[in-house]
């Protein structure tokens, strides 16, 4: 089963952010953008699918976030959904953490 994560931040996740994180986590890899940027697949150097990152969205009602994650951070305005495919949890999670570090955000699991 895939693991669903949410990145809460003040800075949007861009292609550059994902590329930088991928290089730090894997040393190489590639990004494949779908549906005009609606979501992006991140592949490792061995072409393993490590993450799917959905387009960052502005949080309109912060109180709604508490229904989807445990202990949301105090300050955030952006919501980015990230899915780690089954079978690559350690590598996918590490890459998601790199993306979070790149934007100074907090990574949370969906409930």
PDB file of C-alpha atoms in Angstrom:
ATOM      1  CA  UNK A   1       0.000   0.000   0.000  1.00  0.00           C
ATOM      2  CA  UNK A   2       1.247   3.485  -0.823  1.00  0.00           C
ATOM      3  CA  UNK A   3       2.068   5.937   1.957  1.00  0.00           C
ATOM      4  CA  UNK A   4       0.306   9.305   1.766  1.00  0.00           C
ATOM      5  CA  UNK A   5       2.201  12.301   3.099  1.00  0.00           C
ATOM      6  CA  UNK A   6       1.433  16.011   3.286  1.00  0.00           C
ATOM      7  CA  UNK A   7       4.029  18.764   3.193  1.00  0.00           C
ATOM      8  CA  UNK A   8       2.903  21.958   4.928  1.00  0.00           C
ATOM      9  CA  UNK A   9       5.018  24.979   4.122  1.00  0.00           C
ATOM     10  CA  UNK A  10       5.248  28.673   3.329  1.00  0.00           C
ATOM     11  CA  UNK A  11       7.232  28.028   0.130  1.00  0.00           C
ATOM     12  CA  UNK A  12       5.811  26.155  -2.892  1.00  0.00           C
ATOM     13  CA  UNK A  13       7.396  22.940  -4.163  1.00  0.00           C
ATOM     14  CA  UNK A  14       8.774  23.769  -7.613  1.00  0.00           C
ATOM     15  CA  UNK A  15      10.506  21.615 -10.221  1.00  0.00           C
ATOM     16  CA  UNK A  16      13.807  23.134  -9.082  1.00  0.00           C
ATOM     17  CA  UNK A  17      13.094  22.191  -5.457  1.00  0.00           C
ATOM     18  CA  UNK A  18      12.294  18.601  -6.463  1.00  0.00           C
ATOM     19  CA  UNK A  19      15.383  18.346  -8.694  1.00  0.00           C
ATOM     20  CA  UNK A  20      17.673  19.640  -5.923  1.00  0.00           C
ATOM     21  CA  UNK A  21      16.170  17.211  -3.408  1.00  0.00           C
ATOM     22  CA  UNK A  22      16.468  14.306  -5.858  1.00  0.00           C
ATOM     23  CA  UNK A  23      20.138  15.069  -6.496  1.00  0.00           C
ATOM     24  CA  UNK A  24      20.864  15.226  -2.748  1.00  0.00           C
ATOM     25  CA  UNK A  25      18.943  12.044  -1.936  1.00  0.00           C
ATOM     26  CA  UNK A  26      19.847   9.903  -4.962  1.00  0.00           C
ATOM     27  CA  UNK A  27      22.776  11.587  -6.682  1.00  0.00           C
ATOM     28  CA  UNK A  28      20.892  11.315  -9.975  1.00  0.00           C
ATOM     29  CA  UNK A  29      17.404  10.705 -11.305  1.00  0.00           C
ATOM     30  CA  UNK A  30      14.702  12.413 -13.285  1.00  0.00           C
ATOM     31  CA  UNK A  31      11.365  14.144 -12.954  1.00  0.00           C
ATOM     32  CA  UNK A  32       8.379  13.432 -15.173  1.00  0.00           C
ATOM     33  CA  UNK A  33       5.651  16.064 -15.122  1.00  0.00           C
ATOM     34  CA  UNK A  34       2.064  15.100 -15.951  1.00  0.00           C
ATOM     35  CA  UNK A  35      -1.070  17.053 -16.842  1.00  0.00           C
ATOM     36  CA  UNK A  36       0.621  20.424 -17.039  1.00  0.00           C
ATOM     37  CA  UNK A  37       2.232  20.148 -13.618  1.00  0.00           C
ATOM     38  CA  UNK A  38      -0.752  18.692 -11.786  1.00  0.00           C
ATOM     39  CA  UNK A  39       1.582  15.993 -10.500  1.00  0.00           C
ATOM     40  CA  UNK A  40       5.208  14.945 -10.947  1.00  0.00           C
ATOM     41  CA  UNK A  41       6.832  11.525 -10.614  1.00  0.00           C
ATOM     42  CA  UNK A  42      10.353  11.418  -9.234  1.00  0.00           C
ATOM     43  CA  UNK A  43      12.501   8.531 -10.438  1.00  0.00           C
ATOM     44  CA  UNK A  44      15.795   7.450  -8.919  1.00  0.00           C
ATOM     45  CA  UNK A  45      19.025   6.796 -10.825  1.00  0.00           C
ATOM     46  CA  UNK A  46      17.861   3.215 -11.453  1.00  0.00           C
ATOM     47  CA  UNK A  47      14.509   4.501 -12.833  1.00  0.00           C
ATOM     48  CA  UNK A  48      12.660   3.283  -9.720  1.00  0.00           C
ATOM     49  CA  UNK A  49       9.554   5.373  -9.030  1.00  0.00           C
ATOM     50  CA  UNK A  50      10.247   6.982  -5.637  1.00  0.00           C
ATOM     51  CA  UNK A  51       7.538   9.633  -5.228  1.00  0.00           C
ATOM     52  CA  UNK A  52       4.565  11.313  -6.774  1.00  0.00           C
ATOM     53  CA  UNK A  53       4.301  14.980  -5.821  1.00  0.00           C
ATOM     54  CA  UNK A  54       1.026  16.789  -6.488  1.00  0.00           C
ATOM     55  CA  UNK A  55       0.876  20.497  -7.277  1.00  0.00           C
ATOM     56  CA  UNK A  56       1.111  22.731  -4.219  1.00  0.00           C
ATOM     57  CA  UNK A  57      -2.183  24.318  -3.177  1.00  0.00           C
ATOM     58  CA  UNK A  58      -3.019  27.310  -1.039  1.00  0.00           C
ATOM     59  CA  UNK A  59      -4.762  26.356   2.212  1.00  0.00           C
ATOM     60  CA  UNK A  60      -8.034  28.294   2.312  1.00  0.00           C
ATOM     61  CA  UNK A  61      -9.235  27.008   5.686  1.00  0.00           C
ATOM     62  CA  UNK A  62      -6.379  25.971   8.024  1.00  0.00           C
ATOM     63  CA  UNK A  63      -8.817  24.446  10.531  1.00  0.00           C
ATOM     64  CA  UNK A  64      -9.657  21.769   7.935  1.00  0.00           C
ATOM     65  CA  UNK A  65      -6.046  20.542   7.961  1.00  0.00           C
ATOM     66  CA  UNK A  66      -6.488  19.087  11.461  1.00  0.00           C
ATOM     67  CA  UNK A  67      -8.992  16.608  10.003  1.00  0.00           C
ATOM     68  CA  UNK A  68      -6.383  15.181   7.621  1.00  0.00           C
ATOM     69  CA  UNK A  69      -3.182  15.105   9.706  1.00  0.00           C
ATOM     70  CA  UNK A  70      -2.103  14.831  13.327  1.00  0.00           C
ATOM     71  CA  UNK A  71      -0.546  17.903  14.961  1.00  0.00           C
ATOM     72  CA  UNK A  72      -0.364  20.425  12.119  1.00  0.00           C
ATOM     73  CA  UNK A  73       2.367  23.063  12.452  1.00  0.00           C
ATOM     74  CA  UNK A  74       1.539  26.489  13.801  1.00  0.00           C
ATOM     75  CA  UNK A  75       2.321  28.435  10.623  1.00  0.00           C
ATOM     76  CA  UNK A  76       1.796  27.323   7.044  1.00  0.00           C
ATOM     77  CA  UNK A  77      -0.164  28.433   4.025  1.00  0.00           C
ATOM     78  CA  UNK A  78       0.617  25.764   1.446  1.00  0.00           C
ATOM     79  CA  UNK A  79      -0.350  22.091   1.173  1.00  0.00           C
ATOM     80  CA  UNK A  80       1.527  19.614  -1.058  1.00  0.00           C
ATOM     81  CA  UNK A  81       0.412  15.988  -1.277  1.00  0.00           C
ATOM     82  CA  UNK A  82       3.161  13.400  -1.711  1.00  0.00           C
ATOM     83  CA  UNK A  83       2.669   9.678  -2.323  1.00  0.00           C
ATOM     84  CA  UNK A  84       5.394   7.099  -1.682  1.00  0.00           C
ATOM     85  CA  UNK A  85       4.764   3.918  -3.712  1.00  0.00           C
ATOM     86  CA  UNK A  86       4.698   0.520  -2.052  1.00  0.00           C
ATOM     87  CA  UNK A  87       8.111  -1.120  -1.857  1.00  0.00           C
ATOM     88  CA  UNK A  88      10.285   2.007  -1.716  1.00  0.00           C
ATOM     89  CA  UNK A  89       9.256   3.455   1.646  1.00  0.00           C
ATOM     90  CA  UNK A  90      12.753   4.194   2.992  1.00  0.00           C
ATOM     91  CA  UNK A  91      14.098   5.810  -0.190  1.00  0.00           C
ATOM     92  CA  UNK A  92      10.820   7.593  -0.941  1.00  0.00           C
ATOM     93  CA  UNK A  93      10.469   8.931   2.590  1.00  0.00           C
ATOM     94  CA  UNK A  94      14.079  10.147   2.578  1.00  0.00           C
ATOM     95  CA  UNK A  95      13.431  11.996  -0.679  1.00  0.00           C
ATOM     96  CA  UNK A  96      10.236  13.538   0.717  1.00  0.00           C
ATOM     97  CA  UNK A  97      12.228  14.718   3.758  1.00  0.00           C
ATOM     98  CA  UNK A  98      14.757  16.349   1.414  1.00  0.00           C
ATOM     99  CA  UNK A  99      11.937  18.202  -0.352  1.00  0.00           C
ATOM    100  CA  UNK A 100      10.571  19.365   3.014  1.00  0.00           C
ATOM    101  CA  UNK A 101      14.020  20.584   4.053  1.00  0.00           C
ATOM    102  CA  UNK A 102      14.426  22.438   0.753  1.00  0.00           C
ATOM    103  CA  UNK A 103      11.274  24.528   1.415  1.00  0.00           C
ATOM    104  CA  UNK A 104      11.568  24.670   5.212  1.00  0.00           C
ATOM    105  CA  UNK A 105       8.285  22.800   5.663  1.00  0.00           C
ATOM    106  CA  UNK A 106       6.951  19.978   7.801  1.00  0.00           C
ATOM    107  CA  UNK A 107       6.155  16.531   6.449  1.00  0.00           C
ATOM    108  CA  UNK A 108       3.173  14.742   8.017  1.00  0.00           C
ATOM    109  CA  UNK A 109       1.395  11.447   7.381  1.00  0.00           C
ATOM    110  CA  UNK A 110      -2.257  11.625   6.386  1.00  0.00           C
ATOM    111  CA  UNK A 111      -4.759   9.972   8.693  1.00  0.00           C
TER     112      UNK A 111
END
